[in-house]
């Protein structure tokens, strides 16, 4: 959840939002996103407690009154969501650090696969590296632990 964005927004690639409202009826704009915050680190991902470096109106924003169900999240909801994302990023970084020492650079002669100890939950982290492009994928066996694809 983000400031300036309706809590029911699911992404304009979907037909209906979480409240069951048809996005297409608003075309060519949407009332769902009013503005975007930008981080001093670049991008729109803000960490918990981080203040935005910049706030820009969302291109194509219609007045929020156009939808009677528009609902902004509270600051508590936004911060809780960010804290959850921060924790997830931190876990993924820890696992990718392990993967970076396991990785053959620039790429192995044959596809590689190995299971190592997950640095986050101590469970089984499955790593694989492609001989084609050297990319490493990782997935922990523990539900809701880490998983990424390069
Ligand atoms: S503003 Fe309306 S259409 Fe957009 S996500 Fe919210 S409830 Fe759905
Ligand atoms: Zn794990």
PDB file of C-alpha atoms and ligand atoms in Angstrom:
ATOM      1  CA  UNK A   1       0.000   0.000   0.000  1.00  0.00           C
ATOM      2  CA  UNK A   2       1.200   3.432  -0.884  1.00  0.00           C
ATOM      3  CA  UNK A   3       0.226   6.969  -0.092  1.00  0.00           C
ATOM      4  CA  UNK A   4      -1.717   8.454  -2.977  1.00  0.00           C
ATOM      5  CA  UNK A   5      -3.034   5.096  -4.098  1.00  0.00           C
ATOM      6  CA  UNK A   6      -6.399   3.437  -3.424  1.00  0.00           C
ATOM      7  CA  UNK A   7      -6.164   0.357  -1.179  1.00  0.00           C
ATOM      8  CA  UNK A   8      -8.235  -1.608  -3.727  1.00  0.00           C
ATOM      9  CA  UNK A   9      -5.869  -1.014  -6.647  1.00  0.00           C
ATOM     10  CA  UNK A  10      -4.564  -4.265  -8.124  1.00  0.00           C
ATOM     11  CA  UNK A  11      -2.792  -2.970 -11.249  1.00  0.00           C
ATOM     12  CA  UNK A  12      -4.306  -1.748 -14.497  1.00  0.00           C
ATOM     13  CA  UNK A  13      -3.440  -5.040 -16.212  1.00  0.00           C
ATOM     14  CA  UNK A  14      -6.477  -6.500 -14.407  1.00  0.00           C
ATOM     15  CA  UNK A  15     -10.092  -5.986 -15.442  1.00  0.00           C
ATOM     16  CA  UNK A  16     -11.483  -5.335 -11.978  1.00  0.00           C
ATOM     17  CA  UNK A  17      -9.989  -3.808  -8.878  1.00  0.00           C
ATOM     18  CA  UNK A  18     -10.156  -5.485  -5.466  1.00  0.00           C
ATOM     19  CA  UNK A  19     -13.469  -3.708  -4.807  1.00  0.00           C
ATOM     20  CA  UNK A  20     -14.895  -5.165  -8.007  1.00  0.00           C
ATOM     21  CA  UNK A  21     -14.897  -1.916  -9.989  1.00  0.00           C
ATOM     22  CA  UNK A  22     -14.248  -2.072 -13.754  1.00  0.00           C
ATOM     23  CA  UNK A  23     -11.161  -0.039 -14.639  1.00  0.00           C
ATOM     24  CA  UNK A  24     -12.170   0.398 -18.295  1.00  0.00           C
ATOM     25  CA  UNK A  25     -15.118   2.646 -17.421  1.00  0.00           C
ATOM     26  CA  UNK A  26     -12.654   5.423 -16.508  1.00  0.00           C
ATOM     27  CA  UNK A  27     -10.566   5.246 -19.711  1.00  0.00           C
ATOM     28  CA  UNK A  28      -8.455   7.039 -20.724  1.00  0.00           C
ATOM     29  CA  UNK A  29      -7.490   7.792 -17.094  1.00  0.00           C
ATOM     30  CA  UNK A  30      -7.897   6.243 -13.633  1.00  0.00           C
ATOM     31  CA  UNK A  31      -8.817   7.700 -10.255  1.00  0.00           C
ATOM     32  CA  UNK A  32      -6.946   4.920  -8.431  1.00  0.00           C
ATOM     33  CA  UNK A  33      -3.503   6.546  -8.261  1.00  0.00           C
ATOM     34  CA  UNK A  34      -3.313  10.211  -7.419  1.00  0.00           C
ATOM     35  CA  UNK A  35       0.406  10.728  -6.931  1.00  0.00           C
ATOM     36  CA  UNK A  36       3.714   8.876  -6.656  1.00  0.00           C
ATOM     37  CA  UNK A  37       6.441   9.407  -4.110  1.00  0.00           C
ATOM     38  CA  UNK A  38      10.034   9.133  -5.253  1.00  0.00           C
ATOM     39  CA  UNK A  39      12.958   8.042  -3.138  1.00  0.00           C
ATOM     40  CA  UNK A  40      16.276   9.903  -2.965  1.00  0.00           C
ATOM     41  CA  UNK A  41      17.775   6.485  -3.846  1.00  0.00           C
ATOM     42  CA  UNK A  42      15.816   6.497  -7.106  1.00  0.00           C
ATOM     43  CA  UNK A  43      12.584   4.667  -7.887  1.00  0.00           C
ATOM     44  CA  UNK A  44       9.287   4.703  -6.054  1.00  0.00           C
ATOM     45  CA  UNK A  45      10.121   2.191  -3.315  1.00  0.00           C
ATOM     46  CA  UNK A  46      10.341   3.920   0.041  1.00  0.00           C
ATOM     47  CA  UNK A  47      11.607   2.181   3.159  1.00  0.00           C
ATOM     48  CA  UNK A  48       9.645   2.297   6.407  1.00  0.00           C
ATOM     49  CA  UNK A  49       9.964   5.786   7.864  1.00  0.00           C
ATOM     50  CA  UNK A  50      11.649   7.191   4.753  1.00  0.00           C
ATOM     51  CA  UNK A  51      10.456  10.596   3.632  1.00  0.00           C
ATOM     52  CA  UNK A  52       9.943  11.079  -0.096  1.00  0.00           C
ATOM     53  CA  UNK A  53      12.500  13.188  -1.945  1.00  0.00           C
ATOM     54  CA  UNK A  54       9.847  14.157  -4.455  1.00  0.00           C
ATOM     55  CA  UNK A  55       6.121  13.759  -5.043  1.00  0.00           C
ATOM     56  CA  UNK A  56       4.749  13.786  -8.554  1.00  0.00           C
ATOM     57  CA  UNK A  57       1.155  13.703  -9.751  1.00  0.00           C
ATOM     58  CA  UNK A  58       0.387  10.447 -11.501  1.00  0.00           C
ATOM     59  CA  UNK A  59       0.004  11.016 -15.275  1.00  0.00           C
ATOM     60  CA  UNK A  60      -3.564  10.165 -16.226  1.00  0.00           C
ATOM     61  CA  UNK A  61      -4.944  10.641 -12.706  1.00  0.00           C
ATOM     62  CA  UNK A  62      -8.651  11.454 -12.638  1.00  0.00           C
ATOM     63  CA  UNK A  63     -10.170  13.173  -9.588  1.00  0.00           C
ATOM     64  CA  UNK A  64     -10.577  10.571  -6.852  1.00  0.00           C
ATOM     65  CA  UNK A  65     -14.235  11.601  -6.506  1.00  0.00           C
ATOM     66  CA  UNK A  66     -14.821   9.819  -9.811  1.00  0.00           C
ATOM     67  CA  UNK A  67     -14.895   6.569  -7.855  1.00  0.00           C
ATOM     68  CA  UNK A  68     -17.105   6.454  -4.732  1.00  0.00           C
ATOM     69  CA  UNK A  69     -14.986   3.604  -3.335  1.00  0.00           C
ATOM     70  CA  UNK A  70     -11.597   5.340  -3.489  1.00  0.00           C
ATOM     71  CA  UNK A  71      -9.900   4.737  -0.126  1.00  0.00           C
ATOM     72  CA  UNK A  72      -6.419   5.883   0.882  1.00  0.00           C
ATOM     73  CA  UNK A  73      -4.464   3.677   3.272  1.00  0.00           C
ATOM     74  CA  UNK A  74      -3.645   5.057   6.698  1.00  0.00           C
ATOM     75  CA  UNK A  75      -0.037   5.945   7.474  1.00  0.00           C
ATOM     76  CA  UNK A  76       0.075   2.933   9.820  1.00  0.00           C
ATOM     77  CA  UNK A  77      -0.942   0.628   6.954  1.00  0.00           C
ATOM     78  CA  UNK A  78       1.649   2.157   4.609  1.00  0.00           C
ATOM     79  CA  UNK A  79       4.446   1.875   7.181  1.00  0.00           C
ATOM     80  CA  UNK A  80       3.509  -1.722   8.064  1.00  0.00           C
ATOM     81  CA  UNK A  81       3.532  -2.625   4.383  1.00  0.00           C
ATOM     82  CA  UNK A  82       6.916  -0.993   3.878  1.00  0.00           C
ATOM     83  CA  UNK A  83       8.379  -2.730   6.948  1.00  0.00           C
ATOM     84  CA  UNK A  84       7.215  -6.076   5.526  1.00  0.00           C
ATOM     85  CA  UNK A  85       8.817  -5.276   2.175  1.00  0.00           C
ATOM     86  CA  UNK A  86      12.041  -4.113   3.891  1.00  0.00           C
ATOM     87  CA  UNK A  87      12.257  -7.422   5.765  1.00  0.00           C
ATOM     88  CA  UNK A  88      11.687  -9.338   2.550  1.00  0.00           C
ATOM     89  CA  UNK A  89      14.391  -7.377   0.698  1.00  0.00           C
ATOM     90  CA  UNK A  90      16.817  -7.933   3.576  1.00  0.00           C
ATOM     91  CA  UNK A  91      16.196 -11.707   3.529  1.00  0.00           C
ATOM     92  CA  UNK A  92      16.631 -11.868  -0.234  1.00  0.00           C
ATOM     93  CA  UNK A  93      19.876  -9.890  -0.061  1.00  0.00           C
ATOM     94  CA  UNK A  94      21.257 -12.333   2.541  1.00  0.00           C
ATOM     95  CA  UNK A  95      20.408 -15.311   0.328  1.00  0.00           C
ATOM     96  CA  UNK A  96      21.802 -13.641  -2.797  1.00  0.00           C
ATOM     97  CA  UNK A  97      25.058 -12.983  -0.935  1.00  0.00           C
ATOM     98  CA  UNK A  98      25.422 -16.727  -0.347  1.00  0.00           C
ATOM     99  CA  UNK A  99      24.556 -17.320  -3.995  1.00  0.00           C
ATOM    100  CA  UNK A 100      27.200 -14.853  -5.153  1.00  0.00           C
ATOM    101  CA  UNK A 101      29.982 -16.895  -3.531  1.00  0.00           C
ATOM    102  CA  UNK A 102      28.515 -20.082  -5.044  1.00  0.00           C
ATOM    103  CA  UNK A 103      28.270 -18.577  -8.527  1.00  0.00           C
ATOM    104  CA  UNK A 104      30.844 -19.485 -11.223  1.00  0.00           C
ATOM    105  CA  UNK A 105      31.905 -16.347 -13.086  1.00  0.00           C
ATOM    106  CA  UNK A 106      31.218 -15.380 -15.757  1.00  0.00           C
ATOM    107  CA  UNK A 107      29.313 -18.619 -16.438  1.00  0.00           C
ATOM    108  CA  UNK A 108      29.790 -22.361 -15.966  1.00  0.00           C
ATOM    109  CA  UNK A 109      30.497 -24.813 -18.808  1.00  0.00           C
ATOM    110  CA  UNK A 110      27.360 -26.778 -17.832  1.00  0.00           C
ATOM    111  CA  UNK A 111      24.186 -25.965 -15.930  1.00  0.00           C
ATOM    112  CA  UNK A 112      24.754 -26.255 -12.183  1.00  0.00           C
ATOM    113  CA  UNK A 113      22.406 -27.137  -9.357  1.00  0.00           C
ATOM    114  CA  UNK A 114      23.031 -27.496  -5.640  1.00  0.00           C
ATOM    115  CA  UNK A 115      21.169 -27.290  -2.350  1.00  0.00           C
ATOM    116  CA  UNK A 116      22.846 -25.236   0.364  1.00  0.00           C
ATOM    117  CA  UNK A 117      21.799 -24.069   3.818  1.00  0.00           C
ATOM    118  CA  UNK A 118      19.473 -21.083   3.652  1.00  0.00           C
ATOM    119  CA  UNK A 119      21.097 -18.198   5.577  1.00  0.00           C
ATOM    120  CA  UNK A 120      17.659 -16.909   6.555  1.00  0.00           C
ATOM    121  CA  UNK A 121      15.807 -19.947   7.958  1.00  0.00           C
ATOM    122  CA  UNK A 122      18.580 -22.589   7.961  1.00  0.00           C
ATOM    123  CA  UNK A 123      16.407 -24.738   5.693  1.00  0.00           C
ATOM    124  CA  UNK A 124      17.263 -25.920   2.181  1.00  0.00           C
ATOM    125  CA  UNK A 125      18.040 -23.284  -0.416  1.00  0.00           C
ATOM    126  CA  UNK A 126      18.039 -24.641  -3.968  1.00  0.00           C
ATOM    127  CA  UNK A 127      20.435 -22.824  -6.263  1.00  0.00           C
ATOM    128  CA  UNK A 128      20.820 -23.227  -9.991  1.00  0.00           C
ATOM    129  CA  UNK A 129      23.053 -21.496 -12.494  1.00  0.00           C
ATOM    130  CA  UNK A 130      22.576 -21.411 -16.241  1.00  0.00           C
ATOM    131  CA  UNK A 131      25.449 -22.264 -18.562  1.00  0.00           C
ATOM    132  CA  UNK A 132      23.706 -20.115 -21.181  1.00  0.00           C
ATOM    133  CA  UNK A 133      23.862 -16.731 -19.452  1.00  0.00           C
ATOM    134  CA  UNK A 134      25.384 -17.397 -16.010  1.00  0.00           C
ATOM    135  CA  UNK A 135      22.202 -16.305 -14.217  1.00  0.00           C
ATOM    136  CA  UNK A 136      21.563 -17.761 -10.778  1.00  0.00           C
ATOM    137  CA  UNK A 137      18.095 -18.638  -9.516  1.00  0.00           C
ATOM    138  CA  UNK A 138      17.357 -19.441  -5.907  1.00  0.00           C
ATOM    139  CA  UNK A 139      14.401 -20.858  -4.001  1.00  0.00           C
ATOM    140  CA  UNK A 140      14.160 -21.870  -0.384  1.00  0.00           C
ATOM    141  CA  UNK A 141      12.020 -24.887   0.516  1.00  0.00           C
ATOM    142  CA  UNK A 142      10.497 -23.061   3.457  1.00  0.00           C
ATOM    143  CA  UNK A 143       7.168 -21.432   2.636  1.00  0.00           C
ATOM    144  CA  UNK A 144       7.353 -17.617   2.458  1.00  0.00           C
ATOM    145  CA  UNK A 145      11.162 -17.623   2.647  1.00  0.00           C
ATOM    146  CA  UNK A 146      13.307 -16.427  -0.271  1.00  0.00           C
ATOM    147  CA  UNK A 147      12.939 -16.997  -4.015  1.00  0.00           C
ATOM    148  CA  UNK A 148      14.389 -15.019  -6.881  1.00  0.00           C
ATOM    149  CA  UNK A 149      15.211 -15.254 -10.566  1.00  0.00           C
ATOM    150  CA  UNK A 150      17.870 -13.266 -12.360  1.00  0.00           C
TER     151      UNK A 150
HETATM  152  S1  LIG B   1     -10.411   4.061  -6.954  1.00  0.00           S
HETATM  153 FE1  LIG B   1     -12.204   2.810  -7.348  1.00  0.00          FE
HETATM  154  S2  LIG B   1     -11.660   1.656  -9.184  1.00  0.00           S
HETATM  155 FE2  LIG B   1      -9.765   2.457  -8.369  1.00  0.00          FE
HETATM  156  S3  LIG B   1      -8.987   0.815  -7.061  1.00  0.00           S
HETATM  157 FE3  LIG B   1     -10.187   2.193  -5.772  1.00  0.00          FE
HETATM  158  S4  LIG B   1     -12.224   1.306  -5.665  1.00  0.00           S
HETATM  159 FE4  LIG B   1     -11.166   0.396  -7.417  1.00  0.00          FE
HETATM  160 ZN1  LIG B   2      14.912 -20.088   3.894  1.00  0.00          ZN
END
